[in-house]
Amino acid sequence: MKKSFNFNILLPLLALVTTLLISKLIPDSAVGYGSIMWTPLLAGATLIFSLLIIFSLKFSRLYKVLEHKSPLLAVAILFLTLWEFLTAKTAILPLPYFPAPGQVIDVLVTDWKLLSTSAYYSLKMLLTGYVLGALAGLITGILIGWSKKCNYWLAPLQKIIGPIPATAWIPIAMTLFPTSFTASVFILALAVWFPVTVMTSSGIANVNKSYFEMAQTLGADKTYLIFRVALPAALPNIFIGLFMGLGMSFVTLIVAEMLGVKAGLGWYINWAQGWAEYKKVYASLVVMALIFSTIITLLFKIRDRVLIWQKGLIKW
């Protein structure tokens, strides 16, 4: 029996047409709201979505995706419509603090070189600091969780240094390290190190003792017990620490870039704000959202692959 057509699929198309009509029929409240890319973008999106609807009638998988995502897309498009109405059409939210959505799109298109360069520097710093902090956290976490002697010496250090916000170390780091890049990497690594250490050590310390006894009866040595028994059993906790560290690293990255670094998205926001170019601030926030969301999605994919038995337990 053929399934009846779900008219919810047409909602994004109706929202796009409404946005296009409002954009063309209602004049801007001021000259400063002009946009080059907004109308072509809306027209292009309307054309693409019309084609997708036509193809979905032939391909059932595409139809199911559109059926599921259409209400969400329609609300997102209507949000942009409301944004344009409150800024460009009525100036209820005034310039320069609230640019129209078309102006933000213009910045993404015309200033893509500087935005790309800033995003590259941010990613370079983020990944370097995150990897170093995660490795340091794993090592100290294993030592604290496995060895009573290491726990005696390292646990107090962790309890004293860990709770201090990483950003509080910025003045000291800027003095100790030769460049602002290395100082920022140190701050980022410190922000990641603490949650990874805590979750790794607690994960290893709470591994069921029967796992070790079983492995020892089969002749496992100390190295095998650590890396083939304790560490895999602690992986759910370790991933929680990695997620916590990732969130901390995002915050620390932007603060560090705003205070001392000479490149990156945080620097770009600070620079644009200084010139009251808030449309560039919003554009950099869009780029940040895309980058950070992609990184978290990748980490979830890795987690689902490594912890296959917990796949889908926590969704993103």
XYZ file of C-alpha atoms in Angstrom:
316
model
C 0.000 0.000 0.000
C 1.463 3.372 -1.033
C 2.041 5.793 1.821
C 0.183 9.143 1.577
C 2.219 12.298 0.960
C 3.276 14.103 4.134
C 2.704 17.829 3.580
C 5.189 18.672 6.373
C 7.868 18.198 3.704
C 6.682 21.423 2.078
C 7.140 23.497 5.265
C 10.791 24.562 4.603
C 9.845 25.519 1.049
C 6.962 27.678 2.293
C 9.248 29.247 4.906
C 11.858 30.048 2.220
C 9.263 31.631 -0.071
C 7.900 33.692 2.857
C 11.416 34.884 3.738
C 12.102 35.752 0.099
C 8.860 37.739 -0.205
C 9.488 39.659 3.034
C 13.023 40.409 1.898
C 11.915 41.762 -1.491
C 8.579 43.425 -0.695
C 9.336 45.192 2.594
C 11.984 47.920 2.164
C 14.944 48.165 4.542
C 14.562 50.711 7.334
C 18.057 52.128 6.596
C 20.671 52.064 3.838
C 23.228 50.392 6.112
C 21.343 47.076 6.016
C 22.112 46.389 2.357
C 23.186 42.851 1.463
C 24.561 41.354 -1.749
C 24.278 37.643 -1.063
C 21.023 37.346 0.916
C 18.505 37.260 -1.966
C 20.608 34.946 -4.227
C 21.126 32.629 -1.235
C 17.401 32.416 -0.535
C 16.599 31.905 -4.229
C 19.264 29.184 -4.515
C 18.035 27.432 -1.362
C 14.444 27.543 -2.673
C 15.512 25.985 -5.974
C 17.613 23.265 -4.284
C 14.859 22.365 -1.834
C 12.285 22.194 -4.642
C 14.538 19.723 -6.482
C 15.025 17.672 -3.309
C 11.251 17.388 -2.877
C 10.888 16.180 -6.463
C 13.695 13.610 -6.052
C 12.292 12.453 -2.709
C 9.174 11.216 -4.519
C 11.432 8.699 -6.272
C 13.938 7.896 -3.513
C 12.318 6.700 -0.288
C 15.444 7.242 1.845
C 15.602 10.929 0.878
C 11.858 11.196 1.523
C 12.288 9.850 5.088
C 15.143 12.290 5.786
C 13.088 15.247 4.539
C 10.025 14.055 6.443
C 12.048 13.960 9.670
C 14.053 17.179 9.220
C 11.482 19.444 7.545
C 9.804 20.904 10.692
C 13.231 21.683 12.177
C 14.446 23.321 8.948
C 11.251 25.362 8.678
C 11.678 26.727 12.223
C 15.348 27.565 11.516
C 14.383 29.471 8.336
C 11.567 31.308 10.141
C 14.053 32.284 12.848
C 16.179 33.942 10.146
C 13.038 35.670 8.845
C 12.264 37.025 12.308
C 15.908 38.114 12.666
C 15.733 40.048 9.378
C 12.370 41.596 10.316
C 13.654 42.824 13.703
C 16.866 44.254 12.189
C 16.769 45.282 8.514
C 13.011 45.820 8.154
C 12.085 47.544 11.442
C 15.425 48.298 13.212
C 13.878 47.207 16.526
C 17.293 45.645 17.116
C 19.583 48.482 15.948
C 22.926 48.605 14.162
C 25.808 48.098 14.720
C 25.145 45.528 17.462
C 22.484 43.584 15.545
C 23.272 43.275 11.812
C 20.815 41.628 9.416
C 21.419 37.940 8.573
C 22.267 38.903 4.992
C 25.129 41.088 6.224
C 26.578 38.140 8.166
C 26.367 35.983 5.029
C 28.140 38.767 3.092
C 31.022 38.689 5.598
C 31.298 34.893 5.327
C 31.642 35.276 1.539
C 33.767 38.423 1.226
C 36.059 37.943 4.247
C 36.530 34.172 3.900
C 40.312 34.425 3.534
C 40.849 36.092 6.907
C 38.209 33.877 8.522
C 39.857 30.749 7.085
C 43.282 31.857 8.287
C 41.886 32.607 11.749
C 40.101 29.249 11.845
C 43.355 27.488 10.832
C 45.310 29.118 13.677
C 42.538 28.317 16.172
C 42.379 24.686 15.060
C 46.173 24.350 15.155
C 46.322 25.702 18.694
C 43.265 23.765 19.868
C 44.430 20.393 18.551
C 48.004 20.850 19.808
C 46.891 21.831 23.305
C 44.126 19.226 23.443
C 46.317 16.306 22.343
C 49.140 17.271 24.739
C 46.699 17.780 27.631
C 44.871 14.519 26.935
C 48.147 12.539 26.767
C 49.409 14.125 29.995
C 46.033 13.446 31.641
C 46.061 9.802 30.545
C 49.589 9.251 31.881
C 48.990 10.914 35.254
C 45.533 9.306 35.500
C 46.986 5.814 34.956
C 49.777 6.470 37.482
C 47.375 7.803 40.137
C 44.777 5.094 39.558
C 47.209 2.181 39.384
C 50.091 2.922 41.747
C 49.572 3.720 45.435
C 52.997 5.386 45.574
C 52.208 7.664 42.625
C 48.791 8.335 44.115
C 50.459 9.488 47.352
C 52.664 12.049 45.543
C 50.552 13.118 42.560
C 46.989 13.174 43.948
C 47.620 16.211 46.237
C 49.202 18.070 43.293
C 46.182 17.275 41.163
C 43.806 18.466 43.909
C 45.664 21.784 44.313
C 46.425 22.697 40.675
C 43.405 21.129 38.984
C 40.571 23.275 40.419
C 42.332 26.544 39.445
C 40.749 27.798 36.184
C 43.253 27.429 33.365
C 42.660 31.024 32.276
C 43.965 32.221 35.662
C 47.419 30.993 34.567
C 47.508 33.297 31.524
C 49.674 36.074 33.098
C 52.205 33.512 34.381
C 52.211 31.539 31.138
C 52.826 34.711 29.104
C 55.892 35.358 31.273
C 57.265 31.807 31.294
C 56.903 30.890 27.606
C 58.778 32.574 24.731
C 55.780 33.033 22.412
C 52.070 33.662 22.882
C 51.360 30.456 20.907
C 53.306 28.162 23.272
C 51.824 29.955 26.294
C 48.296 29.416 24.935
C 49.027 25.746 24.160
C 50.171 25.307 27.783
C 46.946 26.909 29.065
C 44.832 24.698 26.808
C 46.738 21.552 27.819
C 46.251 22.455 31.484
C 42.490 22.886 30.949
C 42.262 19.418 29.360
C 44.694 17.682 31.727
C 42.609 17.972 34.906
C 39.298 16.337 33.812
C 41.126 13.608 31.854
C 43.334 12.825 34.858
C 40.420 12.665 37.304
C 38.221 10.476 35.110
C 41.103 8.152 34.066
C 42.324 7.602 37.627
C 38.813 6.991 38.972
C 38.037 4.656 36.060
C 41.146 2.542 36.663
C 40.731 2.527 40.444
C 37.156 1.224 40.103
C 37.866 -1.639 37.693
C 36.398 -4.890 39.004
C 39.150 -6.822 40.856
C 37.921 -10.118 39.411
C 39.158 -8.969 35.963
C 42.726 -8.753 37.299
C 42.460 -12.079 39.158
C 41.196 -13.814 36.032
C 44.009 -12.334 33.894
C 46.650 -13.234 36.486
C 45.524 -16.857 36.600
C 46.143 -16.917 32.819
C 49.694 -15.627 33.336
C 49.236 -11.896 32.646
C 52.114 -9.655 33.742
C 51.891 -6.093 35.093
C 52.081 -4.395 31.676
C 49.311 -6.618 30.334
C 47.120 -5.876 33.365
C 47.490 -2.116 32.870
C 47.140 -1.828 29.103
C 44.911 -4.809 28.254
C 42.692 -4.998 31.335
C 42.594 -1.764 33.375
C 42.771 0.754 30.510
C 40.047 -0.833 28.300
C 37.772 -1.244 31.332
C 38.256 2.444 32.201
C 37.537 3.686 28.653
C 33.940 4.868 29.377
C 35.299 7.110 32.150
C 38.216 8.240 29.995
C 35.862 9.360 27.225
C 33.816 11.346 29.737
C 37.052 13.107 30.736
C 37.908 13.728 27.071
C 34.470 15.295 26.467
C 34.793 17.462 29.581
C 38.299 18.497 28.513
C 37.064 19.366 25.016
C 34.434 21.733 26.400
C 37.015 23.356 28.676
C 39.452 23.698 25.776
C 36.885 25.604 23.655
C 36.351 28.186 26.392
C 40.063 28.476 27.167
C 40.990 28.809 23.482
C 38.742 31.814 22.898
C 39.788 33.549 26.128
C 43.492 32.960 25.394
C 43.153 34.268 21.836
C 41.322 37.379 23.003
C 43.991 38.224 25.565
C 47.340 37.569 24.017
C 47.409 35.722 20.704
C 47.850 37.566 17.399
C 45.739 35.222 15.248
C 42.708 32.965 15.555
C 38.943 33.295 15.807
C 39.085 34.791 19.307
C 41.534 37.394 18.030
C 39.217 38.025 15.022
C 36.241 38.673 17.354
C 38.303 41.063 19.471
C 39.598 42.888 16.388
C 36.124 43.179 14.794
C 34.600 44.397 18.052
C 37.271 47.114 18.259
C 36.078 48.479 14.893
C 32.379 48.006 15.838
C 32.055 45.499 12.967
C 29.573 43.278 14.746
C 28.546 41.529 11.541
C 32.079 40.067 11.528
C 31.659 39.010 15.159
C 28.493 37.098 14.226
C 30.222 35.564 11.188
C 33.088 34.280 13.355
C 30.545 32.832 15.812
C 28.970 30.914 12.916
C 32.412 29.537 11.935
C 33.121 28.601 15.570
C 29.797 26.782 15.877
C 30.548 24.768 12.736
C 34.101 23.868 13.812
C 33.317 22.998 17.440
C 30.211 21.029 16.507
C 32.210 19.051 13.923
C 34.955 18.243 16.456
C 32.437 17.034 19.058
C 30.676 14.939 16.401
C 34.000 13.337 15.427
C 34.786 12.521 19.064
C 31.332 10.925 19.418
C 31.992 8.856 16.278
C 35.309 7.656 17.716
C 33.627 6.859 21.029
C 30.857 4.878 19.304
C 33.483 2.927 17.368
C 35.698 2.188 20.384
C 32.845 1.551 22.846
C 30.656 -0.347 20.383
C 28.564 -1.844 23.209
C 27.558 1.684 24.326
C 26.750 2.972 20.825
C 23.699 5.238 20.901
C 23.634 5.368 24.726
C 24.638 9.034 24.602
C 23.513 10.861 21.454
C 24.782 14.113 19.891
